[in-house]
mmCIF file with all atom_site columns, C-alpha atoms in Angstrom:
data_model
loop_
_atom_site.group_PDB
_atom_site.id
_atom_site.type_symbol
_atom_site.label_atom_id
_atom_site.label_alt_id
_atom_site.label_comp_id
_atom_site.label_asym_id
_atom_site.label_entity_id
_atom_site.label_seq_id
_atom_site.pdbx_PDB_ins_code
_atom_site.Cartn_x
_atom_site.Cartn_y
_atom_site.Cartn_z
_atom_site.occupancy
_atom_site.B_iso_or_equiv
_atom_site.pdbx_formal_charge
_atom_site.auth_seq_id
_atom_site.auth_comp_id
_atom_site.auth_asym_id
_atom_site.auth_atom_id
_atom_site.pdbx_PDB_model_num
ATOM 1   C CA . UNK A 1 1   ? 120.258 125.964 61.306 1.00 53.00 ? 1   UNK A CA 1
ATOM 2   C CA . UNK A 1 2   ? 119.256 122.031 61.405 1.00 59.00 ? 2   UNK A CA 1
ATOM 3   C CA . UNK A 1 3   ? 117.852 120.761 65.032 1.00 63.00 ? 3   UNK A CA 1
ATOM 4   C CA . UNK A 1 4   ? 118.450 117.124 66.226 1.00 77.00 ? 4   UNK A CA 1
ATOM 5   C CA . UNK A 1 5   ? 118.292 115.683 68.975 1.00 87.00 ? 5   UNK A CA 1
ATOM 6   C CA . UNK A 1 6   ? 119.719 112.494 70.267 1.00 85.00 ? 6   UNK A CA 1
ATOM 7   C CA . UNK A 1 7   ? 118.233 109.338 70.000 1.00 83.00 ? 7   UNK A CA 1
ATOM 8   C CA . UNK A 1 8   ? 117.180 108.929 73.591 1.00 87.00 ? 8   UNK A CA 1
ATOM 9   C CA . UNK A 1 9   ? 115.590 112.495 73.809 1.00 91.00 ? 9   UNK A CA 1
ATOM 10  C CA . UNK A 1 10  ? 114.164 110.683 70.214 1.00 92.00 ? 10  UNK A CA 1
ATOM 11  C CA . UNK A 1 11  ? 112.783 107.795 71.992 1.00 91.00 ? 11  UNK A CA 1
ATOM 12  C CA . UNK A 1 12  ? 111.721 109.617 75.065 1.00 94.00 ? 12  UNK A CA 1
ATOM 13  C CA . UNK A 1 13  ? 109.151 111.921 72.605 1.00 96.00 ? 13  UNK A CA 1
ATOM 14  C CA . UNK A 1 14  ? 108.271 108.497 70.860 1.00 94.00 ? 14  UNK A CA 1
ATOM 15  C CA . UNK A 1 15  ? 107.614 107.436 74.193 1.00 96.00 ? 15  UNK A CA 1
ATOM 16  C CA . UNK A 1 16  ? 105.259 110.090 74.486 1.00 97.00 ? 16  UNK A CA 1
ATOM 17  C CA . UNK A 1 17  ? 103.365 110.442 71.457 1.00 95.00 ? 17  UNK A CA 1
ATOM 18  C CA . UNK A 1 18  ? 102.815 106.536 71.617 1.00 95.00 ? 18  UNK A CA 1
ATOM 19  C CA . UNK A 1 19  ? 101.738 107.206 75.469 1.00 97.00 ? 19  UNK A CA 1
ATOM 20  C CA . UNK A 1 20  ? 99.414  110.031 74.856 1.00 96.00 ? 20  UNK A CA 1
ATOM 21  C CA . UNK A 1 21  ? 97.260  108.500 72.016 1.00 94.00 ? 21  UNK A CA 1
ATOM 22  C CA . UNK A 1 22  ? 96.489  105.399 73.509 1.00 95.00 ? 22  UNK A CA 1
ATOM 23  C CA . UNK A 1 23  ? 93.721  108.075 74.661 1.00 94.00 ? 23  UNK A CA 1
ATOM 24  C CA . UNK A 1 24  ? 90.539  107.536 73.283 1.00 89.00 ? 24  UNK A CA 1
ATOM 25  C CA . UNK A 1 25  ? 89.879  109.848 70.464 1.00 77.00 ? 25  UNK A CA 1
ATOM 26  C CA . UNK A 1 26  ? 86.782  111.686 68.380 1.00 67.00 ? 26  UNK A CA 1
ATOM 27  C CA . UNK A 1 27  ? 87.694  108.526 65.534 1.00 65.00 ? 27  UNK A CA 1
ATOM 28  C CA . UNK A 1 28  ? 87.310  105.808 68.656 1.00 68.00 ? 28  UNK A CA 1
ATOM 29  C CA . UNK A 1 29  ? 86.494  106.410 71.906 1.00 80.00 ? 29  UNK A CA 1
ATOM 30  C CA . UNK A 1 30  ? 88.382  103.293 72.074 1.00 85.00 ? 30  UNK A CA 1
ATOM 31  C CA . UNK A 1 31  ? 90.999  103.356 75.495 1.00 93.00 ? 31  UNK A CA 1
ATOM 32  C CA . UNK A 1 32  ? 94.047  101.325 74.446 1.00 93.00 ? 32  UNK A CA 1
ATOM 33  C CA . UNK A 1 33  ? 95.758  102.017 77.991 1.00 96.00 ? 33  UNK A CA 1
ATOM 34  C CA . UNK A 1 34  ? 92.580  100.494 80.367 1.00 95.00 ? 34  UNK A CA 1
ATOM 35  C CA . UNK A 1 35  ? 94.291  97.248  81.369 1.00 96.00 ? 35  UNK A CA 1
ATOM 36  C CA . UNK A 1 36  ? 97.132  95.104  83.014 1.00 96.00 ? 36  UNK A CA 1
ATOM 37  C CA . UNK A 1 37  ? 97.661  93.800  79.261 1.00 96.00 ? 37  UNK A CA 1
ATOM 38  C CA . UNK A 1 38  ? 97.631  96.912  77.494 1.00 97.00 ? 38  UNK A CA 1
ATOM 39  C CA . UNK A 1 39  ? 100.559 98.788  79.981 1.00 97.00 ? 39  UNK A CA 1
ATOM 40  C CA . UNK A 1 40  ? 103.129 95.566  79.875 1.00 95.00 ? 40  UNK A CA 1
ATOM 41  C CA . UNK A 1 41  ? 102.273 95.455  75.404 1.00 96.00 ? 41  UNK A CA 1
ATOM 42  C CA . UNK A 1 42  ? 103.510 99.318  75.324 1.00 96.00 ? 42  UNK A CA 1
ATOM 43  C CA . UNK A 1 43  ? 106.258 98.454  78.096 1.00 94.00 ? 43  UNK A CA 1
ATOM 44  C CA . UNK A 1 44  ? 107.271 95.668  75.760 1.00 93.00 ? 44  UNK A CA 1
ATOM 45  C CA . UNK A 1 45  ? 106.946 97.857  72.621 1.00 93.00 ? 45  UNK A CA 1
ATOM 46  C CA . UNK A 1 46  ? 108.981 100.646 74.167 1.00 92.00 ? 46  UNK A CA 1
ATOM 47  C CA . UNK A 1 47  ? 111.590 99.389  74.804 1.00 85.00 ? 47  UNK A CA 1
ATOM 48  C CA . UNK A 1 48  ? 112.025 100.115 78.566 1.00 83.00 ? 48  UNK A CA 1
ATOM 49  C CA . UNK A 1 49  ? 114.750 97.958  79.979 1.00 76.00 ? 49  UNK A CA 1
ATOM 50  C CA . UNK A 1 50  ? 114.347 97.135  84.379 1.00 75.00 ? 50  UNK A CA 1
ATOM 51  C CA . UNK A 1 51  ? 110.728 96.689  84.757 1.00 82.00 ? 51  UNK A CA 1
ATOM 52  C CA . UNK A 1 52  ? 109.839 95.304  87.102 1.00 83.00 ? 52  UNK A CA 1
ATOM 53  C CA . UNK A 1 53  ? 105.968 93.100  87.608 1.00 91.00 ? 53  UNK A CA 1
ATOM 54  C CA . UNK A 1 54  ? 103.726 95.683  86.293 1.00 94.00 ? 54  UNK A CA 1
ATOM 55  C CA . UNK A 1 55  ? 100.058 95.932  88.779 1.00 94.00 ? 55  UNK A CA 1
ATOM 56  C CA . UNK A 1 56  ? 97.266  97.479  88.952 1.00 96.00 ? 56  UNK A CA 1
ATOM 57  C CA . UNK A 1 57  ? 98.759  100.426 90.176 1.00 96.00 ? 57  UNK A CA 1
ATOM 58  C CA . UNK A 1 58  ? 101.140 101.005 87.674 1.00 96.00 ? 58  UNK A CA 1
ATOM 59  C CA . UNK A 1 59  ? 98.061  101.272 84.936 1.00 97.00 ? 59  UNK A CA 1
ATOM 60  C CA . UNK A 1 60  ? 96.783  103.828 87.327 1.00 97.00 ? 60  UNK A CA 1
ATOM 61  C CA . UNK A 1 61  ? 99.390  106.370 87.262 1.00 96.00 ? 61  UNK A CA 1
ATOM 62  C CA . UNK A 1 62  ? 100.121 105.703 83.661 1.00 97.00 ? 62  UNK A CA 1
ATOM 63  C CA . UNK A 1 63  ? 96.071  106.023 82.915 1.00 97.00 ? 63  UNK A CA 1
ATOM 64  C CA . UNK A 1 64  ? 96.373  109.634 84.794 1.00 96.00 ? 64  UNK A CA 1
ATOM 65  C CA . UNK A 1 65  ? 99.741  111.283 83.386 1.00 96.00 ? 65  UNK A CA 1
ATOM 66  C CA . UNK A 1 66  ? 98.078  111.411 80.022 1.00 96.00 ? 66  UNK A CA 1
ATOM 67  C CA . UNK A 1 67  ? 95.915  114.340 80.437 1.00 95.00 ? 67  UNK A CA 1
ATOM 68  C CA . UNK A 1 68  ? 98.629  116.400 81.883 1.00 96.00 ? 68  UNK A CA 1
ATOM 69  C CA . UNK A 1 69  ? 101.054 115.501 79.154 1.00 97.00 ? 69  UNK A CA 1
ATOM 70  C CA . UNK A 1 70  ? 98.433  116.067 76.611 1.00 95.00 ? 70  UNK A CA 1
ATOM 71  C CA . UNK A 1 71  ? 98.182  119.677 76.066 1.00 96.00 ? 71  UNK A CA 1
ATOM 72  C CA . UNK A 1 72  ? 101.262 120.347 75.672 1.00 96.00 ? 72  UNK A CA 1
ATOM 73  C CA . UNK A 1 73  ? 101.121 119.175 72.505 1.00 96.00 ? 73  UNK A CA 1
ATOM 74  C CA . UNK A 1 74  ? 98.444  122.748 71.287 1.00 94.00 ? 74  UNK A CA 1
ATOM 75  C CA . UNK A 1 75  ? 100.074 124.918 73.320 1.00 95.00 ? 75  UNK A CA 1
ATOM 76  C CA . UNK A 1 76  ? 100.250 128.415 71.893 1.00 93.00 ? 76  UNK A CA 1
ATOM 77  C CA . UNK A 1 77  ? 103.295 129.372 73.416 1.00 96.00 ? 77  UNK A CA 1
ATOM 78  C CA . UNK A 1 78  ? 106.434 128.554 74.279 1.00 96.00 ? 78  UNK A CA 1
ATOM 79  C CA . UNK A 1 79  ? 105.873 130.006 78.171 1.00 97.00 ? 79  UNK A CA 1
ATOM 80  C CA . UNK A 1 80  ? 102.255 127.760 78.201 1.00 97.00 ? 80  UNK A CA 1
ATOM 81  C CA . UNK A 1 81  ? 104.662 124.948 77.612 1.00 97.00 ? 81  UNK A CA 1
ATOM 82  C CA . UNK A 1 82  ? 107.183 125.580 79.581 1.00 97.00 ? 82  UNK A CA 1
ATOM 83  C CA . UNK A 1 83  ? 105.116 125.961 82.548 1.00 97.00 ? 83  UNK A CA 1
ATOM 84  C CA . UNK A 1 84  ? 103.280 122.613 81.697 1.00 96.00 ? 84  UNK A CA 1
ATOM 85  C CA . UNK A 1 85  ? 106.138 120.959 81.528 1.00 97.00 ? 85  UNK A CA 1
ATOM 86  C CA . UNK A 1 86  ? 108.047 122.587 84.804 1.00 96.00 ? 86  UNK A CA 1
ATOM 87  C CA . UNK A 1 87  ? 104.917 121.246 86.245 1.00 96.00 ? 87  UNK A CA 1
ATOM 88  C CA . UNK A 1 88  ? 104.911 117.541 85.104 1.00 95.00 ? 88  UNK A CA 1
ATOM 89  C CA . UNK A 1 89  ? 108.753 117.286 85.499 1.00 94.00 ? 89  UNK A CA 1
ATOM 90  C CA . UNK A 1 90  ? 108.705 118.473 89.349 1.00 93.00 ? 90  UNK A CA 1
ATOM 91  C CA . UNK A 1 91  ? 106.358 115.640 90.455 1.00 91.00 ? 91  UNK A CA 1
ATOM 92  C CA . UNK A 1 92  ? 108.841 113.066 88.968 1.00 87.00 ? 92  UNK A CA 1
ATOM 93  C CA . UNK A 1 93  ? 112.176 112.484 91.347 1.00 84.00 ? 93  UNK A CA 1
ATOM 94  C CA . UNK A 1 94  ? 115.170 113.418 89.028 1.00 82.00 ? 94  UNK A CA 1
ATOM 95  C CA . UNK A 1 95  ? 118.483 111.909 89.302 1.00 82.00 ? 95  UNK A CA 1
ATOM 96  C CA . UNK A 1 96  ? 121.121 112.319 86.527 1.00 87.00 ? 96  UNK A CA 1
ATOM 97  C CA . UNK A 1 97  ? 122.934 109.984 85.234 1.00 84.00 ? 97  UNK A CA 1
ATOM 98  C CA . UNK A 1 98  ? 125.358 108.336 82.355 1.00 89.00 ? 98  UNK A CA 1
ATOM 99  C CA . UNK A 1 99  ? 125.006 104.576 81.307 1.00 83.00 ? 99  UNK A CA 1
ATOM 100 C CA . UNK A 1 100 ? 125.793 102.523 78.490 1.00 84.00 ? 100 UNK A CA 1
ATOM 101 C CA . UNK A 1 101 ? 123.365 99.278  79.093 1.00 77.00 ? 101 UNK A CA 1
ATOM 102 C CA . UNK A 1 102 ? 122.053 97.056  76.660 1.00 76.00 ? 102 UNK A CA 1
ATOM 103 C CA . UNK A 1 103 ? 125.008 97.785  74.046 1.00 80.00 ? 103 UNK A CA 1
ATOM 104 C CA . UNK A 1 104 ? 123.869 101.681 74.010 1.00 78.00 ? 104 UNK A CA 1
ATOM 105 C CA . UNK A 1 105 ? 125.931 103.916 73.892 1.00 82.00 ? 105 UNK A CA 1
ATOM 106 C CA . UNK A 1 106 ? 126.965 106.542 77.034 1.00 85.00 ? 106 UNK A CA 1
ATOM 107 C CA . UNK A 1 107 ? 123.271 108.461 76.985 1.00 82.00 ? 107 UNK A CA 1
ATOM 108 C CA . UNK A 1 108 ? 121.432 110.134 80.504 1.00 84.00 ? 108 UNK A CA 1
ATOM 109 C CA . UNK A 1 109 ? 119.050 108.426 82.648 1.00 82.00 ? 109 UNK A CA 1
ATOM 110 C CA . UNK A 1 110 ? 117.119 111.007 83.916 1.00 86.00 ? 110 UNK A CA 1
ATOM 111 C CA . UNK A 1 111 ? 115.535 108.566 86.433 1.00 81.00 ? 111 UNK A CA 1
ATOM 112 C CA . UNK A 1 112 ? 117.193 106.595 89.186 1.00 78.00 ? 112 UNK A CA 1
ATOM 113 C CA . UNK A 1 113 ? 117.665 102.985 89.079 1.00 75.00 ? 113 UNK A CA 1
ATOM 114 C CA . UNK A 1 114 ? 114.469 101.176 90.917 1.00 80.00 ? 114 UNK A CA 1
ATOM 115 C CA . UNK A 1 115 ? 112.552 104.326 89.766 1.00 86.00 ? 115 UNK A CA 1
ATOM 116 C CA . UNK A 1 116 ? 108.969 103.840 89.204 1.00 91.00 ? 116 UNK A CA 1
ATOM 117 C CA . UNK A 1 117 ? 107.476 103.190 85.789 1.00 93.00 ? 117 UNK A CA 1
ATOM 118 C CA . UNK A 1 118 ? 105.284 106.848 85.992 1.00 94.00 ? 118 UNK A CA 1
ATOM 119 C CA . UNK A 1 119 ? 108.462 108.719 87.456 1.00 93.00 ? 119 UNK A CA 1
ATOM 120 C CA . UNK A 1 120 ? 111.026 107.052 85.187 1.00 92.00 ? 120 UNK A CA 1
ATOM 121 C CA . UNK A 1 121 ? 108.389 107.992 81.798 1.00 95.00 ? 121 UNK A CA 1
ATOM 122 C CA . UNK A 1 122 ? 107.501 111.755 83.622 1.00 95.00 ? 122 UNK A CA 1
ATOM 123 C CA . UNK A 1 123 ? 111.268 112.261 84.204 1.00 94.00 ? 123 UNK A CA 1
ATOM 124 C CA . UNK A 1 124 ? 112.467 111.195 80.692 1.00 93.00 ? 124 UNK A CA 1
ATOM 125 C CA . UNK A 1 125 ? 109.399 112.383 79.002 1.00 96.00 ? 125 UNK A CA 1
ATOM 126 C CA . UNK A 1 126 ? 109.285 115.468 80.565 1.00 96.00 ? 126 UNK A CA 1
ATOM 127 C CA . UNK A 1 127 ? 113.126 116.398 80.059 1.00 95.00 ? 127 UNK A CA 1
ATOM 128 C CA . UNK A 1 128 ? 112.403 115.359 75.923 1.00 96.00 ? 128 UNK A CA 1
ATOM 129 C CA . UNK A 1 129 ? 109.841 118.358 75.475 1.00 97.00 ? 129 UNK A CA 1
ATOM 130 C CA . UNK A 1 130 ? 111.666 120.193 77.857 1.00 96.00 ? 130 UNK A CA 1
ATOM 131 C CA . UNK A 1 131 ? 114.791 119.535 75.642 1.00 95.00 ? 131 UNK A CA 1
ATOM 132 C CA . UNK A 1 132 ? 112.566 120.738 72.239 1.00 95.00 ? 132 UNK A CA 1
ATOM 133 C CA . UNK A 1 133 ? 110.795 124.425 73.723 1.00 96.00 ? 133 UNK A CA 1
ATOM 134 C CA . UNK A 1 134 ? 114.694 124.730 74.661 1.00 95.00 ? 134 UNK A CA 1
ATOM 135 C CA . UNK A 1 135 ? 115.875 124.584 71.271 1.00 93.00 ? 135 UNK A CA 1
ATOM 136 C CA . UNK A 1 136 ? 113.011 126.616 69.939 1.00 93.00 ? 136 UNK A CA 1
ATOM 137 C CA . UNK A 1 137 ? 110.918 123.781 68.613 1.00 93.00 ? 137 UNK A CA 1
ATOM 138 C CA . UNK A 1 138 ? 107.501 123.942 70.142 1.00 94.00 ? 138 UNK A CA 1
ATOM 139 C CA . UNK A 1 139 ? 106.427 124.142 66.225 1.00 93.00 ? 139 UNK A CA 1
ATOM 140 C CA . UNK A 1 140 ? 106.925 120.278 66.580 1.00 93.00 ? 140 UNK A CA 1
ATOM 141 C CA . UNK A 1 141 ? 104.841 118.902 68.901 1.00 95.00 ? 141 UNK A CA 1
ATOM 142 C CA . UNK A 1 142 ? 101.403 119.339 67.263 1.00 93.00 ? 142 UNK A CA 1
ATOM 143 C CA . UNK A 1 143 ? 97.573  117.013 66.707 1.00 92.00 ? 143 UNK A CA 1
ATOM 144 C CA . UNK A 1 144 ? 97.601  115.478 63.461 1.00 90.00 ? 144 UNK A CA 1
ATOM 145 C CA . UNK A 1 145 ? 95.330  117.655 60.585 1.00 88.00 ? 145 UNK A CA 1
ATOM 146 C CA . UNK A 1 146 ? 93.101  115.098 59.632 1.00 86.00 ? 146 UNK A CA 1
ATOM 147 C CA . UNK A 1 147 ? 89.994  115.692 60.589 1.00 83.00 ? 147 UNK A CA 1
ATOM 148 C CA . UNK A 1 148 ? 88.773  112.972 61.608 1.00 80.00 ? 148 UNK A CA 1
ATOM 149 C CA . UNK A 1 149 ? 92.061  112.170 64.185 1.00 85.00 ? 149 UNK A CA 1
ATOM 150 C CA . UNK A 1 150 ? 93.222  114.815 66.859 1.00 86.00 ? 150 UNK A CA 1
ATOM 151 C CA . UNK A 1 151 ? 96.467  112.147 67.044 1.00 90.00 ? 151 UNK A CA 1
ATOM 152 C CA . UNK A 1 152 ? 99.074  113.405 68.954 1.00 92.00 ? 152 UNK A CA 1
ATOM 153 C CA . UNK A 1 153 ? 102.592 113.742 66.557 1.00 93.00 ? 153 UNK A CA 1
ATOM 154 C CA . UNK A 1 154 ? 106.131 115.279 66.731 1.00 93.00 ? 154 UNK A CA 1
ATOM 155 C CA . UNK A 1 155 ? 107.219 116.253 63.414 1.00 92.00 ? 155 UNK A CA 1
ATOM 156 C CA . UNK A 1 156 ? 110.963 114.875 63.013 1.00 89.00 ? 156 UNK A CA 1
ATOM 157 C CA . UNK A 1 157 ? 111.239 115.696 59.484 1.00 86.00 ? 157 UNK A CA 1
ATOM 158 C CA . UNK A 1 158 ? 114.262 118.428 58.092 1.00 84.00 ? 158 UNK A CA 1
ATOM 159 C CA . UNK A 1 159 ? 111.404 120.622 57.532 1.00 83.00 ? 159 UNK A CA 1
ATOM 160 C CA . UNK A 1 160 ? 109.292 120.971 59.520 1.00 83.00 ? 160 UNK A CA 1
ATOM 161 C CA . UNK A 1 161 ? 106.346 119.545 57.371 1.00 83.00 ? 161 UNK A CA 1
ATOM 162 C CA . UNK A 1 162 ? 105.096 116.797 58.984 1.00 86.00 ? 162 UNK A CA 1
ATOM 163 C CA . UNK A 1 163 ? 101.015 117.114 58.883 1.00 84.00 ? 163 UNK A CA 1
ATOM 164 C CA . UNK A 1 164 ? 99.505  113.388 59.418 1.00 85.00 ? 164 UNK A CA 1
ATOM 165 C CA . UNK A 1 165 ? 99.763  111.445 62.598 1.00 83.00 ? 165 UNK A CA 1
ATOM 166 C CA . UNK A 1 166 ? 101.204 107.811 61.261 1.00 68.00 ? 166 UNK A CA 1
ATOM 167 C CA . UNK A 1 167 ? 99.327  105.491 63.771 1.00 49.00 ? 167 UNK A CA 1
ATOM 168 C CA . UNK A 1 168 ? 96.666  105.818 61.606 1.00 54.00 ? 168 UNK A CA 1
ATOM 169 C CA . UNK A 1 169 ? 98.218  106.228 57.899 1.00 73.00 ? 169 UNK A CA 1
ATOM 170 C CA . UNK A 1 170 ? 95.735  109.784 57.820 1.00 79.00 ? 170 UNK A CA 1
ATOM 171 C CA . UNK A 1 171 ? 98.074  111.076 55.290 1.00 66.00 ? 171 UNK A CA 1
ATOM 172 C CA . UNK A 1 172 ? 97.923  108.152 52.464 1.00 68.00 ? 172 UNK A CA 1
ATOM 173 C CA . UNK A 1 173 ? 94.084  108.079 53.396 1.00 64.00 ? 173 UNK A CA 1
ATOM 174 C CA . UNK A 1 174 ? 93.783  112.258 52.671 1.00 62.00 ? 174 UNK A CA 1
ATOM 175 C CA . UNK A 1 175 ? 95.511  112.126 50.011 1.00 63.00 ? 175 UNK A CA 1
ATOM 176 C CA . UNK A 1 176 ? 94.064  109.255 48.116 1.00 67.00 ? 176 UNK A CA 1
ATOM 177 C CA . UNK A 1 177 ? 90.621  111.152 49.266 1.00 61.00 ? 177 UNK A CA 1
ATOM 178 C CA . UNK A 1 178 ? 92.076  114.020 46.853 1.00 65.00 ? 178 UNK A CA 1
ATOM 179 C CA . UNK A 1 179 ? 93.056  112.144 44.343 1.00 64.00 ? 179 UNK A CA 1
ATOM 180 C CA . UNK A 1 180 ? 89.812  109.875 44.048 1.00 71.00 ? 180 UNK A CA 1
ATOM 181 C CA . UNK A 1 181 ? 88.390  114.160 44.086 1.00 68.00 ? 181 UNK A CA 1
ATOM 182 C CA . UNK A 1 182 ? 90.199  115.239 41.483 1.00 73.00 ? 182 UNK A CA 1
ATOM 183 C CA . UNK A 1 183 ? 89.959  111.662 38.754 1.00 74.00 ? 183 UNK A CA 1
ATOM 184 C CA . UNK A 1 184 ? 85.691  112.140 39.147 1.00 75.00 ? 184 UNK A CA 1
ATOM 185 C CA . UNK A 1 185 ? 86.283  116.049 38.807 1.00 79.00 ? 185 UNK A CA 1
ATOM 186 C CA . UNK A 1 186 ? 88.448  115.799 35.328 1.00 75.00 ? 186 UNK A CA 1
ATOM 187 C CA . UNK A 1 187 ? 85.811  112.867 34.566 1.00 72.00 ? 187 UNK A CA 1
ATOM 188 C CA . UNK A 1 188 ? 82.607  115.270 34.953 1.00 66.00 ? 188 UNK A CA 1
#
């Protein structure tokens, strides 16, 4: 059985991966969500609609979301993931509604108009994660397998074969290193 997620669910999952990956990691201790400019860039890149002027409070709240979502990518069971996701979603305000803004077809928004960016991310990304778990697809949530990277990723491939994140081209780097090692071994 092939499970496909809606465009909105995939977008929310991509937003979540991008958000979690702004946290410092083993290969880089740089926090890429450190300034208001970083948050504004994130909002622009993720194409959030109807976001007003962002403040330092927004930045602090978004930064505090990251460690709540990050463990979902390494949970050992659906029950553990569900407990985390339920707690996250419960911290937001949900008001599901159908909308077709900005030329997009009808889709569901789970936060009400005028909600803070933090509430929107909490609810929209939390519901997207809930859809992944309820579809029995928790294994699609994982961390990059490169030895020097632990970025979060969502594997939306048909055969669930994605092993490396996209951000640092870890897969390509490791494949090239393996190729060079094979060539070196063959030449000996």
